[in-house]
């Protein structure tokens, strides 16, 4: 969650009453993390370029209208930022309601139960009820892509945060994935909908590691459950930086 890229001289600002000094160009989200303030997020990670799609990380900036995404908004000198207000809490709960209204409610039997960022974030924003119908929840059920021998893609559990698309691009440089369609019809697509096996995918697993839900999940996790312990290492064979997870 570092983009826009930090490059310039130091900039001082206030976040939730705390003074912080960071290089110019640092995102508000990263500046907040430096003073131990964790802003809710779903599409941002600490290693991928920020994208600003999930709208969970909204903040208030004194003197500015609207609620910008903190992951894509750079700091400015003298800025006064608030990350936790009643209005922000309400907005985040509303956004989370929309996600959950389009998500299967099978957490107790889901392979990612207890290891799911959507589940964690729903709890973090205090979601208790969902006011909206579950119109979209099932429209992609039964559309699993099981063509890859190592992992499965279940679009019904996908929140289209595009972390997998960015990981494929930025970590592996393969460009095997894209987002097709708009609104409820938008979905992650490999090889124009033909599936992972038909695509340029090299099975590096970067997309699986980047996924915040169980939309992309290793087949071993589906078969055997979440491991008690996992170690992530970077392959030293070449300079690409593929990562591997040993369980
Ligand atoms: Fe900032 Fe998703 S984390 S918009």
PDB file of C-alpha atoms and ligand atoms in Angstrom:
ATOM      1  CA  UNK A   1       0.000   0.000   0.000  1.00  0.00           C
ATOM      2  CA  UNK A   2       2.882   2.343  -0.789  1.00  0.00           C
ATOM      3  CA  UNK A   3       1.884   3.929  -4.050  1.00  0.00           C
ATOM      4  CA  UNK A   4       1.982   6.711  -5.101  1.00  0.00           C
ATOM      5  CA  UNK A   5       5.723   6.205  -4.923  1.00  0.00           C
ATOM      6  CA  UNK A   6       7.599   7.996  -2.167  1.00  0.00           C
ATOM      7  CA  UNK A   7      10.427   9.945  -3.718  1.00  0.00           C
ATOM      8  CA  UNK A   8      10.903  13.484  -2.495  1.00  0.00           C
ATOM      9  CA  UNK A   9      11.728  15.418   0.647  1.00  0.00           C
ATOM     10  CA  UNK A  10      10.058  14.956   4.013  1.00  0.00           C
ATOM     11  CA  UNK A  11       6.461  16.077   4.455  1.00  0.00           C
ATOM     12  CA  UNK A  12       4.807  16.556   7.863  1.00  0.00           C
ATOM     13  CA  UNK A  13       1.123  15.916   8.445  1.00  0.00           C
ATOM     14  CA  UNK A  14      -1.260  14.932  11.209  1.00  0.00           C
ATOM     15  CA  UNK A  15      -3.112  11.616  11.254  1.00  0.00           C
ATOM     16  CA  UNK A  16      -5.710  11.137  13.977  1.00  0.00           C
ATOM     17  CA  UNK A  17      -3.937  13.760  16.073  1.00  0.00           C
ATOM     18  CA  UNK A  18      -0.496  12.187  15.654  1.00  0.00           C
ATOM     19  CA  UNK A  19       2.288  14.095  13.923  1.00  0.00           C
ATOM     20  CA  UNK A  20       4.061  12.094  11.227  1.00  0.00           C
ATOM     21  CA  UNK A  21       6.876  12.945   8.850  1.00  0.00           C
ATOM     22  CA  UNK A  22       7.267  10.876   5.656  1.00  0.00           C
ATOM     23  CA  UNK A  23       8.873  11.308   2.209  1.00  0.00           C
ATOM     24  CA  UNK A  24       6.772  13.290  -0.272  1.00  0.00           C
ATOM     25  CA  UNK A  25       4.726  10.986  -2.472  1.00  0.00           C
ATOM     26  CA  UNK A  26       3.999   8.504   0.329  1.00  0.00           C
ATOM     27  CA  UNK A  27       0.368   7.386   0.402  1.00  0.00           C
ATOM     28  CA  UNK A  28      -1.772   8.384   3.380  1.00  0.00           C
ATOM     29  CA  UNK A  29      -2.304   4.683   4.097  1.00  0.00           C
ATOM     30  CA  UNK A  30       1.416   4.017   4.394  1.00  0.00           C
ATOM     31  CA  UNK A  31       1.971   7.178   6.444  1.00  0.00           C
ATOM     32  CA  UNK A  32      -0.799   6.015   8.793  1.00  0.00           C
ATOM     33  CA  UNK A  33       0.842   2.596   9.105  1.00  0.00           C
ATOM     34  CA  UNK A  34       4.023   4.325  10.271  1.00  0.00           C
ATOM     35  CA  UNK A  35       2.166   5.623  13.318  1.00  0.00           C
ATOM     36  CA  UNK A  36       0.546   2.229  13.962  1.00  0.00           C
ATOM     37  CA  UNK A  37      -2.796   3.233  12.431  1.00  0.00           C
ATOM     38  CA  UNK A  38      -4.207   0.400  10.332  1.00  0.00           C
ATOM     39  CA  UNK A  39      -6.750   1.754   7.867  1.00  0.00           C
ATOM     40  CA  UNK A  40      -9.249  -0.902   6.662  1.00  0.00           C
ATOM     41  CA  UNK A  41      -8.391  -2.192   3.203  1.00  0.00           C
ATOM     42  CA  UNK A  42      -9.152  -4.979   0.768  1.00  0.00           C
ATOM     43  CA  UNK A  43      -7.559  -4.176  -2.581  1.00  0.00           C
ATOM     44  CA  UNK A  44      -4.271  -2.727  -1.279  1.00  0.00           C
ATOM     45  CA  UNK A  45      -1.344  -4.873  -0.159  1.00  0.00           C
ATOM     46  CA  UNK A  46       2.131  -3.932   1.008  1.00  0.00           C
ATOM     47  CA  UNK A  47       3.721  -5.260  -2.175  1.00  0.00           C
ATOM     48  CA  UNK A  48       1.406  -4.410  -5.091  1.00  0.00           C
ATOM     49  CA  UNK A  49       0.782  -1.070  -6.756  1.00  0.00           C
ATOM     50  CA  UNK A  50      -2.258   0.570  -5.206  1.00  0.00           C
ATOM     51  CA  UNK A  51      -5.391   0.415  -7.292  1.00  0.00           C
ATOM     52  CA  UNK A  52      -8.090   2.211  -5.293  1.00  0.00           C
ATOM     53  CA  UNK A  53     -10.979  -0.069  -6.219  1.00  0.00           C
ATOM     54  CA  UNK A  54     -12.436  -1.437  -2.974  1.00  0.00           C
ATOM     55  CA  UNK A  55     -13.212   1.929  -1.270  1.00  0.00           C
ATOM     56  CA  UNK A  56     -12.687   0.495   2.208  1.00  0.00           C
ATOM     57  CA  UNK A  57      -9.802   2.825   3.008  1.00  0.00           C
ATOM     58  CA  UNK A  58     -11.688   6.112   2.787  1.00  0.00           C
ATOM     59  CA  UNK A  59     -10.467   8.938   5.030  1.00  0.00           C
ATOM     60  CA  UNK A  60     -11.416  12.514   5.840  1.00  0.00           C
ATOM     61  CA  UNK A  61      -9.006  15.334   5.049  1.00  0.00           C
ATOM     62  CA  UNK A  62      -9.635  18.660   6.742  1.00  0.00           C
ATOM     63  CA  UNK A  63     -10.642  21.329   4.223  1.00  0.00           C
ATOM     64  CA  UNK A  64     -11.296  18.821   1.429  1.00  0.00           C
ATOM     65  CA  UNK A  65     -14.657  17.642   0.174  1.00  0.00           C
ATOM     66  CA  UNK A  66     -15.393  13.958  -0.212  1.00  0.00           C
ATOM     67  CA  UNK A  67     -13.705  10.879   1.172  1.00  0.00           C
ATOM     68  CA  UNK A  68     -10.592   9.951  -0.807  1.00  0.00           C
ATOM     69  CA  UNK A  69      -9.054   6.500  -0.829  1.00  0.00           C
ATOM     70  CA  UNK A  70      -6.019   6.644   1.438  1.00  0.00           C
ATOM     71  CA  UNK A  71      -4.115   4.023  -0.577  1.00  0.00           C
ATOM     72  CA  UNK A  72      -3.968   6.189  -3.692  1.00  0.00           C
ATOM     73  CA  UNK A  73      -3.866   9.669  -2.132  1.00  0.00           C
ATOM     74  CA  UNK A  74      -0.399  11.068  -1.487  1.00  0.00           C
ATOM     75  CA  UNK A  75       0.386  13.023   1.671  1.00  0.00           C
ATOM     76  CA  UNK A  76       0.727  16.810   1.574  1.00  0.00           C
ATOM     77  CA  UNK A  77       2.437  19.198   3.934  1.00  0.00           C
ATOM     78  CA  UNK A  78       0.193  20.310   6.809  1.00  0.00           C
ATOM     79  CA  UNK A  79      -2.540  17.818   5.906  1.00  0.00           C
ATOM     80  CA  UNK A  80      -4.878  16.885   8.739  1.00  0.00           C
ATOM     81  CA  UNK A  81      -6.275  13.384   8.214  1.00  0.00           C
ATOM     82  CA  UNK A  82      -8.907  11.500  10.184  1.00  0.00           C
ATOM     83  CA  UNK A  83      -9.224   7.757   9.680  1.00  0.00           C
ATOM     84  CA  UNK A  84     -11.971   6.917  12.199  1.00  0.00           C
ATOM     85  CA  UNK A  85     -15.127   9.016  12.370  1.00  0.00           C
ATOM     86  CA  UNK A  86     -18.798   8.048  12.582  1.00  0.00           C
ATOM     87  CA  UNK A  87     -19.252   8.989   8.938  1.00  0.00           C
ATOM     88  CA  UNK A  88     -16.303   6.873   7.798  1.00  0.00           C
ATOM     89  CA  UNK A  89     -17.465   3.899   9.849  1.00  0.00           C
ATOM     90  CA  UNK A  90     -20.915   4.173   8.259  1.00  0.00           C
ATOM     91  CA  UNK A  91     -19.479   4.446   4.749  1.00  0.00           C
ATOM     92  CA  UNK A  92     -17.213   1.418   5.256  1.00  0.00           C
ATOM     93  CA  UNK A  93     -20.044  -0.674   6.655  1.00  0.00           C
ATOM     94  CA  UNK A  94     -22.161   0.294   3.637  1.00  0.00           C
ATOM     95  CA  UNK A  95     -19.415  -0.751   1.224  1.00  0.00           C
ATOM     96  CA  UNK A  96     -18.942  -4.023   3.105  1.00  0.00           C
ATOM     97  CA  UNK A  97     -22.683  -4.690   2.951  1.00  0.00           C
ATOM     98  CA  UNK A  98     -22.488  -4.476  -0.824  1.00  0.00           C
ATOM     99  CA  UNK A  99     -19.612  -6.960  -0.918  1.00  0.00           C
ATOM    100  CA  UNK A 100     -21.370  -9.412   1.367  1.00  0.00           C
ATOM    101  CA  UNK A 101     -24.661  -9.079  -0.539  1.00  0.00           C
ATOM    102  CA  UNK A 102     -22.817 -10.530  -3.544  1.00  0.00           C
ATOM    103  CA  UNK A 103     -20.911 -13.243  -1.716  1.00  0.00           C
ATOM    104  CA  UNK A 104     -21.852 -16.819  -0.768  1.00  0.00           C
ATOM    105  CA  UNK A 105     -22.552 -17.021   2.953  1.00  0.00           C
ATOM    106  CA  UNK A 106     -20.898 -20.384   3.505  1.00  0.00           C
ATOM    107  CA  UNK A 107     -18.075 -19.218   5.775  1.00  0.00           C
ATOM    108  CA  UNK A 108     -18.407 -22.158   8.164  1.00  0.00           C
ATOM    109  CA  UNK A 109     -17.741 -24.673   5.421  1.00  0.00           C
ATOM    110  CA  UNK A 110     -15.450 -22.493   3.297  1.00  0.00           C
ATOM    111  CA  UNK A 111     -11.794 -23.574   2.958  1.00  0.00           C
ATOM    112  CA  UNK A 112     -10.693 -20.045   3.874  1.00  0.00           C
ATOM    113  CA  UNK A 113     -12.713 -19.833   7.095  1.00  0.00           C
ATOM    114  CA  UNK A 114     -10.474 -18.120   9.653  1.00  0.00           C
ATOM    115  CA  UNK A 115      -7.983 -17.101   6.964  1.00  0.00           C
ATOM    116  CA  UNK A 116     -10.108 -14.717   4.879  1.00  0.00           C
ATOM    117  CA  UNK A 117      -9.521 -10.981   4.641  1.00  0.00           C
ATOM    118  CA  UNK A 118     -13.144 -10.320   3.639  1.00  0.00           C
ATOM    119  CA  UNK A 119     -14.324 -12.097   6.784  1.00  0.00           C
ATOM    120  CA  UNK A 120     -11.765 -10.218   8.915  1.00  0.00           C
ATOM    121  CA  UNK A 121     -12.678  -6.869   7.410  1.00  0.00           C
ATOM    122  CA  UNK A 122     -16.423  -7.447   7.834  1.00  0.00           C
ATOM    123  CA  UNK A 123     -15.705  -7.971  11.524  1.00  0.00           C
ATOM    124  CA  UNK A 124     -13.344  -5.002  11.701  1.00  0.00           C
ATOM    125  CA  UNK A 125     -15.933  -2.564  10.327  1.00  0.00           C
ATOM    126  CA  UNK A 126     -18.576  -3.957  12.686  1.00  0.00           C
ATOM    127  CA  UNK A 127     -20.902  -5.439  10.066  1.00  0.00           C
ATOM    128  CA  UNK A 128     -23.855  -7.123  11.756  1.00  0.00           C
ATOM    129  CA  UNK A 129     -26.691  -7.010   9.206  1.00  0.00           C
ATOM    130  CA  UNK A 130     -26.931  -6.779   5.437  1.00  0.00           C
ATOM    131  CA  UNK A 131     -29.832  -4.655   4.236  1.00  0.00           C
ATOM    132  CA  UNK A 132     -29.585  -5.671   0.605  1.00  0.00           C
ATOM    133  CA  UNK A 133     -30.853  -8.750  -1.171  1.00  0.00           C
ATOM    134  CA  UNK A 134     -28.520 -11.488  -2.261  1.00  0.00           C
ATOM    135  CA  UNK A 135     -29.292 -11.070  -5.944  1.00  0.00           C
ATOM    136  CA  UNK A 136     -25.753 -11.472  -7.135  1.00  0.00           C
ATOM    137  CA  UNK A 137     -24.582 -14.094  -4.688  1.00  0.00           C
ATOM    138  CA  UNK A 138     -25.340 -17.065  -6.847  1.00  0.00           C
ATOM    139  CA  UNK A 139     -25.021 -15.781 -10.366  1.00  0.00           C
ATOM    140  CA  UNK A 140     -21.492 -17.162 -10.686  1.00  0.00           C
ATOM    141  CA  UNK A 141     -21.997 -20.296  -8.637  1.00  0.00           C
ATOM    142  CA  UNK A 142     -21.141 -23.422 -10.546  1.00  0.00           C
ATOM    143  CA  UNK A 143     -18.674 -21.519 -12.736  1.00  0.00           C
ATOM    144  CA  UNK A 144     -15.490 -22.790 -11.047  1.00  0.00           C
ATOM    145  CA  UNK A 145     -12.343 -23.012 -13.135  1.00  0.00           C
ATOM    146  CA  UNK A 146     -10.638 -26.236 -12.089  1.00  0.00           C
ATOM    147  CA  UNK A 147      -8.445 -26.494 -15.166  1.00  0.00           C
ATOM    148  CA  UNK A 148      -5.202 -25.714 -13.329  1.00  0.00           C
ATOM    149  CA  UNK A 149      -3.818 -28.790 -11.531  1.00  0.00           C
ATOM    150  CA  UNK A 150      -2.544 -26.759  -8.545  1.00  0.00           C
ATOM    151  CA  UNK A 151      -5.312 -24.310  -7.723  1.00  0.00           C
ATOM    152  CA  UNK A 152      -9.006 -23.587  -8.301  1.00  0.00           C
ATOM    153  CA  UNK A 153     -10.710 -20.325  -9.197  1.00  0.00           C
ATOM    154  CA  UNK A 154     -14.241 -19.846  -7.893  1.00  0.00           C
ATOM    155  CA  UNK A 155     -15.676 -16.590  -9.302  1.00  0.00           C
ATOM    156  CA  UNK A 156     -18.643 -16.750  -6.892  1.00  0.00           C
ATOM    157  CA  UNK A 157     -16.201 -15.960  -4.059  1.00  0.00           C
ATOM    158  CA  UNK A 158     -14.299 -13.295  -5.976  1.00  0.00           C
ATOM    159  CA  UNK A 159     -14.667  -9.634  -4.964  1.00  0.00           C
ATOM    160  CA  UNK A 160     -12.884  -8.424  -8.132  1.00  0.00           C
ATOM    161  CA  UNK A 161     -10.273  -6.484  -6.153  1.00  0.00           C
ATOM    162  CA  UNK A 162      -7.854  -7.303  -8.997  1.00  0.00           C
ATOM    163  CA  UNK A 163      -5.054  -8.257  -6.613  1.00  0.00           C
ATOM    164  CA  UNK A 164      -4.575 -11.451  -8.655  1.00  0.00           C
ATOM    165  CA  UNK A 165      -4.424  -9.497 -11.903  1.00  0.00           C
ATOM    166  CA  UNK A 166      -1.820  -7.124 -10.467  1.00  0.00           C
ATOM    167  CA  UNK A 167       0.207  -9.957  -8.909  1.00  0.00           C
ATOM    168  CA  UNK A 168       0.276 -11.777 -12.240  1.00  0.00           C
ATOM    169  CA  UNK A 169       1.457  -8.582 -13.897  1.00  0.00           C
ATOM    170  CA  UNK A 170       3.782  -7.090 -11.265  1.00  0.00           C
ATOM    171  CA  UNK A 171       5.204 -10.193  -9.565  1.00  0.00           C
ATOM    172  CA  UNK A 172       5.363 -12.636 -12.459  1.00  0.00           C
ATOM    173  CA  UNK A 173       5.093 -10.349 -15.495  1.00  0.00           C
ATOM    174  CA  UNK A 174       2.875 -12.908 -17.197  1.00  0.00           C
ATOM    175  CA  UNK A 175      -0.254 -10.825 -17.871  1.00  0.00           C
ATOM    176  CA  UNK A 176      -2.392 -13.980 -17.920  1.00  0.00           C
ATOM    177  CA  UNK A 177      -5.354 -12.379 -16.106  1.00  0.00           C
ATOM    178  CA  UNK A 178      -7.678  -9.495 -16.733  1.00  0.00           C
ATOM    179  CA  UNK A 179     -11.047  -8.144 -15.537  1.00  0.00           C
ATOM    180  CA  UNK A 180     -13.876  -8.688 -18.011  1.00  0.00           C
ATOM    181  CA  UNK A 181     -17.245  -6.915 -17.927  1.00  0.00           C
ATOM    182  CA  UNK A 182     -18.675  -4.234 -15.626  1.00  0.00           C
ATOM    183  CA  UNK A 183     -20.737  -4.123 -12.447  1.00  0.00           C
ATOM    184  CA  UNK A 184     -22.269  -7.459 -11.405  1.00  0.00           C
ATOM    185  CA  UNK A 185     -21.050  -8.891 -14.705  1.00  0.00           C
ATOM    186  CA  UNK A 186     -17.397  -8.079 -13.995  1.00  0.00           C
ATOM    187  CA  UNK A 187     -15.172 -11.049 -13.337  1.00  0.00           C
ATOM    188  CA  UNK A 188     -11.587 -12.169 -13.441  1.00  0.00           C
ATOM    189  CA  UNK A 189     -10.812 -13.828 -16.719  1.00  0.00           C
ATOM    190  CA  UNK A 190      -7.949 -15.975 -17.973  1.00  0.00           C
ATOM    191  CA  UNK A 191      -7.466 -16.413 -21.693  1.00  0.00           C
ATOM    192  CA  UNK A 192     -10.660 -14.497 -22.529  1.00  0.00           C
ATOM    193  CA  UNK A 193     -12.766 -16.805 -20.388  1.00  0.00           C
ATOM    194  CA  UNK A 194     -11.257 -20.062 -21.635  1.00  0.00           C
ATOM    195  CA  UNK A 195      -9.632 -20.714 -18.272  1.00  0.00           C
ATOM    196  CA  UNK A 196      -6.261 -20.848 -16.568  1.00  0.00           C
ATOM    197  CA  UNK A 197      -4.931 -23.867 -18.412  1.00  0.00           C
ATOM    198  CA  UNK A 198      -5.547 -22.272 -21.809  1.00  0.00           C
ATOM    199  CA  UNK A 199      -3.931 -18.998 -20.697  1.00  0.00           C
ATOM    200  CA  UNK A 200      -0.332 -17.822 -20.381  1.00  0.00           C
ATOM    201  CA  UNK A 201      -0.435 -18.879 -16.694  1.00  0.00           C
ATOM    202  CA  UNK A 202       2.793 -20.528 -15.519  1.00  0.00           C
ATOM    203  CA  UNK A 203       1.267 -21.738 -12.217  1.00  0.00           C
ATOM    204  CA  UNK A 204       3.594 -19.567 -10.122  1.00  0.00           C
ATOM    205  CA  UNK A 205       0.877 -19.107  -7.495  1.00  0.00           C
ATOM    206  CA  UNK A 206       1.326 -15.317  -7.170  1.00  0.00           C
ATOM    207  CA  UNK A 207      -2.393 -14.822  -7.814  1.00  0.00           C
ATOM    208  CA  UNK A 208      -3.331 -17.385  -5.167  1.00  0.00           C
ATOM    209  CA  UNK A 209      -1.146 -15.690  -2.575  1.00  0.00           C
ATOM    210  CA  UNK A 210      -2.620 -12.293  -3.456  1.00  0.00           C
ATOM    211  CA  UNK A 211      -6.278 -13.369  -3.197  1.00  0.00           C
ATOM    212  CA  UNK A 212      -7.994 -12.020  -0.048  1.00  0.00           C
ATOM    213  CA  UNK A 213     -10.774 -14.638  -0.105  1.00  0.00           C
ATOM    214  CA  UNK A 214     -10.901 -18.261  -1.234  1.00  0.00           C
ATOM    215  CA  UNK A 215     -11.733 -17.320  -4.821  1.00  0.00           C
ATOM    216  CA  UNK A 216      -8.259 -18.525  -5.736  1.00  0.00           C
ATOM    217  CA  UNK A 217      -7.163 -21.355  -3.507  1.00  0.00           C
ATOM    218  CA  UNK A 218      -4.636 -24.170  -3.632  1.00  0.00           C
ATOM    219  CA  UNK A 219      -6.127 -27.563  -4.299  1.00  0.00           C
ATOM    220  CA  UNK A 220      -4.217 -28.995  -1.335  1.00  0.00           C
ATOM    221  CA  UNK A 221      -6.033 -26.537   0.964  1.00  0.00           C
ATOM    222  CA  UNK A 222      -9.388 -27.604  -0.504  1.00  0.00           C
ATOM    223  CA  UNK A 223      -8.479 -31.265  -0.013  1.00  0.00           C
ATOM    224  CA  UNK A 224      -6.634 -31.132   3.316  1.00  0.00           C
ATOM    225  CA  UNK A 225      -7.641 -27.840   4.939  1.00  0.00           C
ATOM    226  CA  UNK A 226      -5.566 -24.810   5.921  1.00  0.00           C
ATOM    227  CA  UNK A 227      -2.062 -25.808   7.089  1.00  0.00           C
ATOM    228  CA  UNK A 228      -1.030 -25.069  10.683  1.00  0.00           C
ATOM    229  CA  UNK A 229       2.166 -23.456   9.485  1.00  0.00           C
ATOM    230  CA  UNK A 230       3.459 -22.119   6.150  1.00  0.00           C
ATOM    231  CA  UNK A 231       6.822 -20.673   5.111  1.00  0.00           C
ATOM    232  CA  UNK A 232       7.053 -18.391   2.086  1.00  0.00           C
ATOM    233  CA  UNK A 233      10.402 -18.250   0.298  1.00  0.00           C
ATOM    234  CA  UNK A 234      11.647 -16.484  -2.831  1.00  0.00           C
ATOM    235  CA  UNK A 235      13.239 -18.623  -5.532  1.00  0.00           C
ATOM    236  CA  UNK A 236      16.912 -17.688  -5.993  1.00  0.00           C
ATOM    237  CA  UNK A 237      17.196 -19.315  -9.437  1.00  0.00           C
ATOM    238  CA  UNK A 238      16.715 -16.119 -11.446  1.00  0.00           C
ATOM    239  CA  UNK A 239      15.801 -12.491 -10.888  1.00  0.00           C
ATOM    240  CA  UNK A 240      12.046 -12.814 -11.457  1.00  0.00           C
ATOM    241  CA  UNK A 241      11.275 -13.269  -7.755  1.00  0.00           C
ATOM    242  CA  UNK A 242       8.738 -16.111  -7.813  1.00  0.00           C
ATOM    243  CA  UNK A 243       7.616 -17.044  -4.321  1.00  0.00           C
ATOM    244  CA  UNK A 244       6.883 -20.526  -3.026  1.00  0.00           C
ATOM    245  CA  UNK A 245       4.944 -21.596  -0.004  1.00  0.00           C
ATOM    246  CA  UNK A 246       6.034 -24.666   1.915  1.00  0.00           C
ATOM    247  CA  UNK A 247       3.558 -26.196   4.330  1.00  0.00           C
TER     248      UNK A 247
HETATM  249 FE1  LIG B   1      -7.767   1.681  -0.849  1.00  0.00          FE
HETATM  250 FE2  LIG B   1      -8.986  -0.550  -1.648  1.00  0.00          FE
HETATM  251  S1  LIG B   1      -7.526  -0.310  -0.067  1.00  0.00           S
HETATM  252  S2  LIG B   1      -9.392   1.504  -2.256  1.00  0.00           S
END
